[in-house]
């Protein structure tokens, strides 16, 4: 059974720092891996989607990498800003290619201090 | 802008009531999902559907049912609401295969 783990559970950094959020998964037979952002009391906003054949995806100050062989993904945030404060969730899509289900990590809650 | 719309942001219901949570997507996605999110437990899959009138149980289906009569609409039904069903409910949709999920803004349900 696929398990997704995110470390650390919480992170506090000063504004301007570059930071890395970690995600690991136990079953390397995934179809894709997706990173989400969640603000308190809100739904999930998709940040980046990495297909299993890809190594990384970039969007603005965000870069996500995927290493299936080691069961790891990282989300790199450059030049962090207070507006980046949120919970970041990674999720792996496994199972059947048509009816696959996302398995979520517990999330990393990020606080960026001005 | 493509969307997954959940009908209510906040809902307060009484124990024993039948509760309907509605979700509509405008992306022509085949797959739709209902999750609940609780502190310390993360997101847990309740039910999903990969076609009209099709449904599959997720990890925690007890106390819930679903309905998908049209492709764009997926309803979650709490047959007899209980206080342990107080939670944030999130709907999502996707294309089959390798497409990403799109989530709605969530419904915060409180059962009193």
PDB file of C-alpha atoms in Angstrom:
ATOM      1  CA  UNK A   1       0.000   0.000   0.000  1.00  0.00           C
ATOM      2  CA  UNK A   2       1.336   3.388  -1.026  1.00  0.00           C
ATOM      3  CA  UNK A   3       2.392   5.679   1.813  1.00  0.00           C
ATOM      4  CA  UNK A   4       3.448   9.277   1.338  1.00  0.00           C
ATOM      5  CA  UNK A   5       5.485  11.087   3.977  1.00  0.00           C
ATOM      6  CA  UNK A   6       6.393  14.753   4.224  1.00  0.00           C
ATOM      7  CA  UNK A   7       9.188  16.078   6.380  1.00  0.00           C
ATOM      8  CA  UNK A   8       9.285  18.419   8.182  1.00  0.00           C
ATOM      9  CA  UNK A   9       5.735  18.831   9.439  1.00  0.00           C
ATOM     10  CA  UNK A  10       6.342  22.526  10.035  1.00  0.00           C
ATOM     11  CA  UNK A  11       8.951  25.021   8.945  1.00  0.00           C
ATOM     12  CA  UNK A  12       9.570  28.658   9.830  1.00  0.00           C
ATOM     13  CA  UNK A  13      12.019  30.753   7.804  1.00  0.00           C
ATOM     14  CA  UNK A  14      12.859  34.441   7.390  1.00  0.00           C
ATOM     15  CA  UNK A  15      11.751  36.187   4.243  1.00  0.00           C
ATOM     16  CA  UNK A  16      14.121  35.809   1.308  1.00  0.00           C
ATOM     17  CA  UNK A  17      15.420  32.354   2.130  1.00  0.00           C
ATOM     18  CA  UNK A  18      15.482  29.550  -0.392  1.00  0.00           C
ATOM     19  CA  UNK A  19      13.902  26.399   1.015  1.00  0.00           C
ATOM     20  CA  UNK A  20      13.223  22.764   0.197  1.00  0.00           C
ATOM     21  CA  UNK A  21      10.210  20.709   1.180  1.00  0.00           C
ATOM     22  CA  UNK A  22      10.581  16.942   1.090  1.00  0.00           C
ATOM     23  CA  UNK A  23       8.172  14.216   0.064  1.00  0.00           C
ATOM     24  CA  UNK A  24       8.826  10.470   0.010  1.00  0.00           C
ATOM     25  CA  UNK A  25       6.676   7.603  -1.229  1.00  0.00           C
ATOM     26  CA  UNK A  26       6.984   3.866  -0.690  1.00  0.00           C
ATOM     27  CA  UNK A  27       5.782   2.492  -4.035  1.00  0.00           C
ATOM     28  CA  UNK A  28       7.742   3.742  -7.039  1.00  0.00           C
ATOM     29  CA  UNK A  29       5.008   2.611  -9.465  1.00  0.00           C
ATOM     30  CA  UNK A  30       3.356   5.999  -9.651  1.00  0.00           C
ATOM     31  CA  UNK A  31       1.844   7.769 -12.661  1.00  0.00           C
ATOM     32  CA  UNK A  32       2.472  11.273 -11.466  1.00  0.00           C
ATOM     33  CA  UNK A  33       3.178  13.358  -8.408  1.00  0.00           C
ATOM     34  CA  UNK A  34       1.358  16.585  -7.663  1.00  0.00           C
ATOM     35  CA  UNK A  35       2.186  19.413  -5.258  1.00  0.00           C
ATOM     36  CA  UNK A  36      -0.621  21.480  -3.756  1.00  0.00           C
ATOM     37  CA  UNK A  37      -0.898  24.553  -1.601  1.00  0.00           C
ATOM     38  CA  UNK A  38      -3.623  24.965   1.016  1.00  0.00           C
ATOM     39  CA  UNK A  39      -4.396  28.170   2.863  1.00  0.00           C
ATOM     40  CA  UNK A  40      -6.209  27.884   6.229  1.00  0.00           C
ATOM     41  CA  UNK A  41      -9.849  26.889   5.793  1.00  0.00           C
ATOM     42  CA  UNK A  42      -9.569  26.752   2.018  1.00  0.00           C
ATOM     43  CA  UNK A  43      -9.395  24.112  -0.699  1.00  0.00           C
ATOM     44  CA  UNK A  44      -6.283  22.821  -2.437  1.00  0.00           C
ATOM     45  CA  UNK A  45      -4.582  24.749  -5.214  1.00  0.00           C
ATOM     46  CA  UNK A  46      -2.441  22.760  -7.620  1.00  0.00           C
ATOM     47  CA  UNK A  47       1.106  24.099  -7.902  1.00  0.00           C
ATOM     48  CA  UNK A  48       2.997  21.597 -10.024  1.00  0.00           C
ATOM     49  CA  UNK A  49       2.325  18.241 -11.658  1.00  0.00           C
ATOM     50  CA  UNK A  50       5.215  15.943 -12.541  1.00  0.00           C
ATOM     51  CA  UNK A  51       4.532  12.979 -14.804  1.00  0.00           C
ATOM     52  CA  UNK A  52       6.353   9.749 -14.024  1.00  0.00           C
ATOM     53  CA  UNK A  53       8.513  10.157 -17.140  1.00  0.00           C
ATOM     54  CA  UNK A  54       9.640  13.644 -16.087  1.00  0.00           C
ATOM     55  CA  UNK A  55      12.359  14.671 -13.667  1.00  0.00           C
ATOM     56  CA  UNK A  56      11.195  18.154 -12.773  1.00  0.00           C
ATOM     57  CA  UNK A  57       8.711  20.949 -13.364  1.00  0.00           C
ATOM     58  CA  UNK A  58       9.081  24.685 -12.812  1.00  0.00           C
ATOM     59  CA  UNK A  59       6.610  27.488 -12.274  1.00  0.00           C
ATOM     60  CA  UNK A  60       7.936  30.892 -11.335  1.00  0.00           C
ATOM     61  CA  UNK A  61       9.837  30.621  -8.052  1.00  0.00           C
ATOM     62  CA  UNK A  62       8.790  26.987  -7.605  1.00  0.00           C
ATOM     63  CA  UNK A  63      10.662  23.939  -8.840  1.00  0.00           C
ATOM     64  CA  UNK A  64       9.610  20.359  -8.133  1.00  0.00           C
ATOM     65  CA  UNK A  65      11.768  17.321  -8.804  1.00  0.00           C
ATOM     66  CA  UNK A  66      10.909  13.646  -8.953  1.00  0.00           C
ATOM     67  CA  UNK A  67      13.186  10.661  -8.420  1.00  0.00           C
ATOM     68  CA  UNK A  68      11.102   7.511  -8.735  1.00  0.00           C
ATOM     69  CA  UNK A  69      13.999   5.153  -8.058  1.00  0.00           C
ATOM     70  CA  UNK A  70      14.581   6.620  -4.626  1.00  0.00           C
ATOM     71  CA  UNK A  71      10.898   7.359  -3.957  1.00  0.00           C
ATOM     72  CA  UNK A  72      11.450  11.066  -3.413  1.00  0.00           C
ATOM     73  CA  UNK A  73      10.192  14.415  -4.586  1.00  0.00           C
ATOM     74  CA  UNK A  74      11.265  17.872  -3.492  1.00  0.00           C
ATOM     75  CA  UNK A  75       9.624  21.266  -3.821  1.00  0.00           C
ATOM     76  CA  UNK A  76      12.112  24.113  -4.001  1.00  0.00           C
ATOM     77  CA  UNK A  77      10.877  27.627  -3.230  1.00  0.00           C
ATOM     78  CA  UNK A  78      13.242  30.419  -4.180  1.00  0.00           C
ATOM     79  CA  UNK A  79      13.363  33.773  -2.427  1.00  0.00           C
ATOM     80  CA  UNK A  80      10.506  32.992  -0.038  1.00  0.00           C
ATOM     81  CA  UNK A  81       7.890  35.651   0.731  1.00  0.00           C
ATOM     82  CA  UNK A  82       5.353  36.027   3.563  1.00  0.00           C
ATOM     83  CA  UNK A  83       2.630  35.267   1.003  1.00  0.00           C
ATOM     84  CA  UNK A  84       4.132  31.783   0.616  1.00  0.00           C
ATOM     85  CA  UNK A  85       2.965  30.934   4.137  1.00  0.00           C
ATOM     86  CA  UNK A  86       0.589  27.987   3.776  1.00  0.00           C
ATOM     87  CA  UNK A  87       0.457  24.204   4.044  1.00  0.00           C
ATOM     88  CA  UNK A  88       2.094  22.353   1.167  1.00  0.00           C
ATOM     89  CA  UNK A  89       0.869  18.873   0.301  1.00  0.00           C
ATOM     90  CA  UNK A  90       2.357  16.329  -2.037  1.00  0.00           C
ATOM     91  CA  UNK A  91       0.318  13.501  -3.499  1.00  0.00           C
ATOM     92  CA  UNK A  92       1.229  10.460  -5.571  1.00  0.00           C
ATOM     93  CA  UNK A  93      -1.092   8.979  -8.170  1.00  0.00           C
ATOM     94  CA  UNK A  94      -0.981   5.203  -8.165  1.00  0.00           C
ATOM     95  CA  UNK A  95      -3.135   2.202  -9.018  1.00  0.00           C
ATOM     96  CA  UNK A  96      -4.848   1.845 -12.370  1.00  0.00           C
ATOM     97  CA  UNK A  97      -3.970   4.457 -14.961  1.00  0.00           C
ATOM     98  CA  UNK A  98      -7.648   5.264 -15.505  1.00  0.00           C
ATOM     99  CA  UNK A  99      -9.037   4.958 -12.019  1.00  0.00           C
ATOM    100  CA  UNK A 100      -5.954   5.801 -10.028  1.00  0.00           C
ATOM    101  CA  UNK A 101      -6.257   7.580  -6.721  1.00  0.00           C
ATOM    102  CA  UNK A 102      -4.118  10.294  -5.214  1.00  0.00           C
ATOM    103  CA  UNK A 103      -2.448   9.370  -1.954  1.00  0.00           C
ATOM    104  CA  UNK A 104      -1.578  12.424   0.126  1.00  0.00           C
ATOM    105  CA  UNK A 105       1.161  13.201   2.573  1.00  0.00           C
ATOM    106  CA  UNK A 106       0.324  14.946   5.844  1.00  0.00           C
ATOM    107  CA  UNK A 107       1.695  18.238   4.611  1.00  0.00           C
ATOM    108  CA  UNK A 108       4.359  20.748   5.608  1.00  0.00           C
ATOM    109  CA  UNK A 109       3.112  23.974   7.187  1.00  0.00           C
ATOM    110  CA  UNK A 110       5.364  26.814   6.128  1.00  0.00           C
ATOM    111  CA  UNK A 111       5.639  30.176   7.853  1.00  0.00           C
ATOM    112  CA  UNK A 112       7.699  32.886   6.187  1.00  0.00           C
ATOM    113  CA  UNK A 113       8.453  35.737   8.583  1.00  0.00           C
ATOM    114  CA  UNK A 114       8.829  39.291   7.290  1.00  0.00           C
TER     115      UNK A 114
ATOM    116  CA  UNK B   1     -11.130  29.657 -15.674  1.00  0.00           C
ATOM    117  CA  UNK B   2     -11.851  25.980 -15.102  1.00  0.00           C
ATOM    118  CA  UNK B   3     -13.574  25.180 -11.876  1.00  0.00           C
ATOM    119  CA  UNK B   4     -14.774  22.676  -9.359  1.00  0.00           C
ATOM    120  CA  UNK B   5     -17.622  24.268  -7.449  1.00  0.00           C
ATOM    121  CA  UNK B   6     -18.900  23.074  -4.105  1.00  0.00           C
ATOM    122  CA  UNK B   7     -22.338  24.393  -3.311  1.00  0.00           C
ATOM    123  CA  UNK B   8     -21.712  25.485   0.280  1.00  0.00           C
ATOM    124  CA  UNK B   9     -18.654  26.848   2.076  1.00  0.00           C
ATOM    125  CA  UNK B  10     -20.132  26.356   5.542  1.00  0.00           C
ATOM    126  CA  UNK B  11     -22.947  24.084   6.669  1.00  0.00           C
ATOM    127  CA  UNK B  12     -24.421  23.351  10.089  1.00  0.00           C
ATOM    128  CA  UNK B  13     -26.703  20.337  10.436  1.00  0.00           C
ATOM    129  CA  UNK B  14     -28.331  18.451  13.271  1.00  0.00           C
ATOM    130  CA  UNK B  15     -27.561  14.869  14.269  1.00  0.00           C
ATOM    131  CA  UNK B  16     -29.705  12.437  12.307  1.00  0.00           C
ATOM    132  CA  UNK B  17     -30.384  14.769   9.382  1.00  0.00           C
ATOM    133  CA  UNK B  18     -29.823  13.622   5.821  1.00  0.00           C
ATOM    134  CA  UNK B  19     -27.174  15.891   4.302  1.00  0.00           C
ATOM    135  CA  UNK B  20     -26.364  16.489   0.652  1.00  0.00           C
ATOM    136  CA  UNK B  21     -23.045  17.982  -0.441  1.00  0.00           C
ATOM    137  CA  UNK B  22     -22.965  18.983  -4.087  1.00  0.00           C
ATOM    138  CA  UNK B  23     -19.991  19.277  -6.415  1.00  0.00           C
ATOM    139  CA  UNK B  24     -20.022  20.480 -10.022  1.00  0.00           C
ATOM    140  CA  UNK B  25     -17.100  20.650 -12.461  1.00  0.00           C
ATOM    141  CA  UNK B  26     -16.960  22.354 -15.827  1.00  0.00           C
ATOM    142  CA  UNK B  27     -13.895  20.599 -17.256  1.00  0.00           C
ATOM    143  CA  UNK B  28     -15.604  17.530 -18.734  1.00  0.00           C
ATOM    144  CA  UNK B  29     -13.565  15.348 -16.363  1.00  0.00           C
ATOM    145  CA  UNK B  30     -14.477  11.670 -16.172  1.00  0.00           C
ATOM    146  CA  UNK B  31     -13.161  11.125 -12.638  1.00  0.00           C
ATOM    147  CA  UNK B  32     -14.578  12.768  -9.530  1.00  0.00           C
ATOM    148  CA  UNK B  33     -13.653  12.302  -5.890  1.00  0.00           C
ATOM    149  CA  UNK B  34     -14.826  13.124  -2.383  1.00  0.00           C
ATOM    150  CA  UNK B  35     -12.298  13.529   0.433  1.00  0.00           C
ATOM    151  CA  UNK B  36     -12.600  14.575   4.031  1.00  0.00           C
ATOM    152  CA  UNK B  37      -9.804  16.385   5.844  1.00  0.00           C
ATOM    153  CA  UNK B  38      -9.275  16.276   9.582  1.00  0.00           C
ATOM    154  CA  UNK B  39      -6.412  17.627  11.734  1.00  0.00           C
ATOM    155  CA  UNK B  40      -3.802  14.957  12.278  1.00  0.00           C
ATOM    156  CA  UNK B  41      -5.445  12.552   9.828  1.00  0.00           C
ATOM    157  CA  UNK B  42      -4.860  14.390   6.571  1.00  0.00           C
ATOM    158  CA  UNK B  43      -6.987  13.828   3.494  1.00  0.00           C
ATOM    159  CA  UNK B  44      -8.905  10.573   3.321  1.00  0.00           C
ATOM    160  CA  UNK B  45     -10.787   9.326   0.276  1.00  0.00           C
ATOM    161  CA  UNK B  46     -14.484   8.626   0.877  1.00  0.00           C
ATOM    162  CA  UNK B  47     -15.783   7.704  -2.579  1.00  0.00           C
ATOM    163  CA  UNK B  48     -14.825   8.219  -6.183  1.00  0.00           C
ATOM    164  CA  UNK B  49     -16.458   7.850  -9.566  1.00  0.00           C
ATOM    165  CA  UNK B  50     -14.823   7.297 -12.929  1.00  0.00           C
ATOM    166  CA  UNK B  51     -17.969   7.502 -15.034  1.00  0.00           C
ATOM    167  CA  UNK B  52     -21.599   8.476 -14.855  1.00  0.00           C
ATOM    168  CA  UNK B  53     -23.538   6.129 -12.559  1.00  0.00           C
ATOM    169  CA  UNK B  54     -20.273   4.437 -11.520  1.00  0.00           C
ATOM    170  CA  UNK B  55     -18.919   4.649  -7.999  1.00  0.00           C
ATOM    171  CA  UNK B  56     -16.159   3.045  -5.984  1.00  0.00           C
ATOM    172  CA  UNK B  57     -15.576   3.023  -2.238  1.00  0.00           C
ATOM    173  CA  UNK B  58     -12.556   4.806  -0.955  1.00  0.00           C
ATOM    174  CA  UNK B  59     -10.856   4.298   2.375  1.00  0.00           C
ATOM    175  CA  UNK B  60     -13.663   5.512   4.656  1.00  0.00           C
ATOM    176  CA  UNK B  61     -17.065   5.013   2.959  1.00  0.00           C
ATOM    177  CA  UNK B  62     -19.022   4.071   6.091  1.00  0.00           C
ATOM    178  CA  UNK B  63     -21.895   6.433   6.767  1.00  0.00           C
ATOM    179  CA  UNK B  64     -21.733   7.974   3.294  1.00  0.00           C
ATOM    180  CA  UNK B  65     -23.185   7.350  -0.131  1.00  0.00           C
ATOM    181  CA  UNK B  66     -22.757   9.106  -3.465  1.00  0.00           C
ATOM    182  CA  UNK B  67     -24.681   9.846  -6.607  1.00  0.00           C
ATOM    183  CA  UNK B  68     -23.478  10.641 -10.097  1.00  0.00           C
ATOM    184  CA  UNK B  69     -26.354  11.019 -12.503  1.00  0.00           C
ATOM    185  CA  UNK B  70     -24.575  13.494 -14.790  1.00  0.00           C
ATOM    186  CA  UNK B  71     -20.941  13.725 -15.763  1.00  0.00           C
ATOM    187  CA  UNK B  72     -20.440  17.158 -14.261  1.00  0.00           C
ATOM    188  CA  UNK B  73     -22.095  16.556 -10.884  1.00  0.00           C
ATOM    189  CA  UNK B  74     -21.041  14.327  -7.991  1.00  0.00           C
ATOM    190  CA  UNK B  75     -23.035  14.384  -4.776  1.00  0.00           C
ATOM    191  CA  UNK B  76     -21.998  13.142  -1.354  1.00  0.00           C
ATOM    192  CA  UNK B  77     -24.815  12.032   0.923  1.00  0.00           C
ATOM    193  CA  UNK B  78     -24.662  11.619   4.672  1.00  0.00           C
ATOM    194  CA  UNK B  79     -27.572   9.300   5.305  1.00  0.00           C
ATOM    195  CA  UNK B  80     -27.901  10.176   9.005  1.00  0.00           C
ATOM    196  CA  UNK B  81     -25.421  12.825  10.071  1.00  0.00           C
ATOM    197  CA  UNK B  82     -23.405  12.200  13.211  1.00  0.00           C
ATOM    198  CA  UNK B  83     -21.073  14.451  15.176  1.00  0.00           C
ATOM    199  CA  UNK B  84     -18.035  12.437  14.056  1.00  0.00           C
ATOM    200  CA  UNK B  85     -18.786  13.536  10.510  1.00  0.00           C
ATOM    201  CA  UNK B  86     -17.947  17.117  11.406  1.00  0.00           C
ATOM    202  CA  UNK B  87     -15.120  17.844   9.008  1.00  0.00           C
ATOM    203  CA  UNK B  88     -13.872  19.691   5.933  1.00  0.00           C
ATOM    204  CA  UNK B  89     -15.147  17.983   2.788  1.00  0.00           C
ATOM    205  CA  UNK B  90     -13.240  18.429  -0.460  1.00  0.00           C
ATOM    206  CA  UNK B  91     -14.362  17.493  -3.957  1.00  0.00           C
ATOM    207  CA  UNK B  92     -11.930  16.960  -6.838  1.00  0.00           C
ATOM    208  CA  UNK B  93     -12.019  15.964 -10.478  1.00  0.00           C
ATOM    209  CA  UNK B  94      -9.530  14.748 -13.078  1.00  0.00           C
ATOM    210  CA  UNK B  95      -9.166  13.203 -16.485  1.00  0.00           C
ATOM    211  CA  UNK B  96      -8.347   9.491 -16.461  1.00  0.00           C
ATOM    212  CA  UNK B  97      -4.701   8.601 -16.626  1.00  0.00           C
ATOM    213  CA  UNK B  98      -1.974  11.065 -15.963  1.00  0.00           C
ATOM    214  CA  UNK B  99      -3.896  14.304 -15.555  1.00  0.00           C
ATOM    215  CA  UNK B 100      -3.725  16.325 -12.389  1.00  0.00           C
ATOM    216  CA  UNK B 101      -6.524  16.797  -9.909  1.00  0.00           C
ATOM    217  CA  UNK B 102      -8.491  20.026  -9.533  1.00  0.00           C
ATOM    218  CA  UNK B 103     -10.063  20.667  -6.146  1.00  0.00           C
ATOM    219  CA  UNK B 104     -13.030  22.712  -5.039  1.00  0.00           C
ATOM    220  CA  UNK B 105     -12.857  25.259  -2.253  1.00  0.00           C
ATOM    221  CA  UNK B 106     -14.247  22.847   0.341  1.00  0.00           C
ATOM    222  CA  UNK B 107     -17.320  22.622   2.566  1.00  0.00           C
ATOM    223  CA  UNK B 108     -16.862  22.971   6.302  1.00  0.00           C
ATOM    224  CA  UNK B 109     -19.622  20.788   7.797  1.00  0.00           C
ATOM    225  CA  UNK B 110     -20.510  20.974  11.465  1.00  0.00           C
ATOM    226  CA  UNK B 111     -22.940  18.414  12.889  1.00  0.00           C
ATOM    227  CA  UNK B 112     -24.469  19.435  16.214  1.00  0.00           C
TER     228      UNK B 112
END
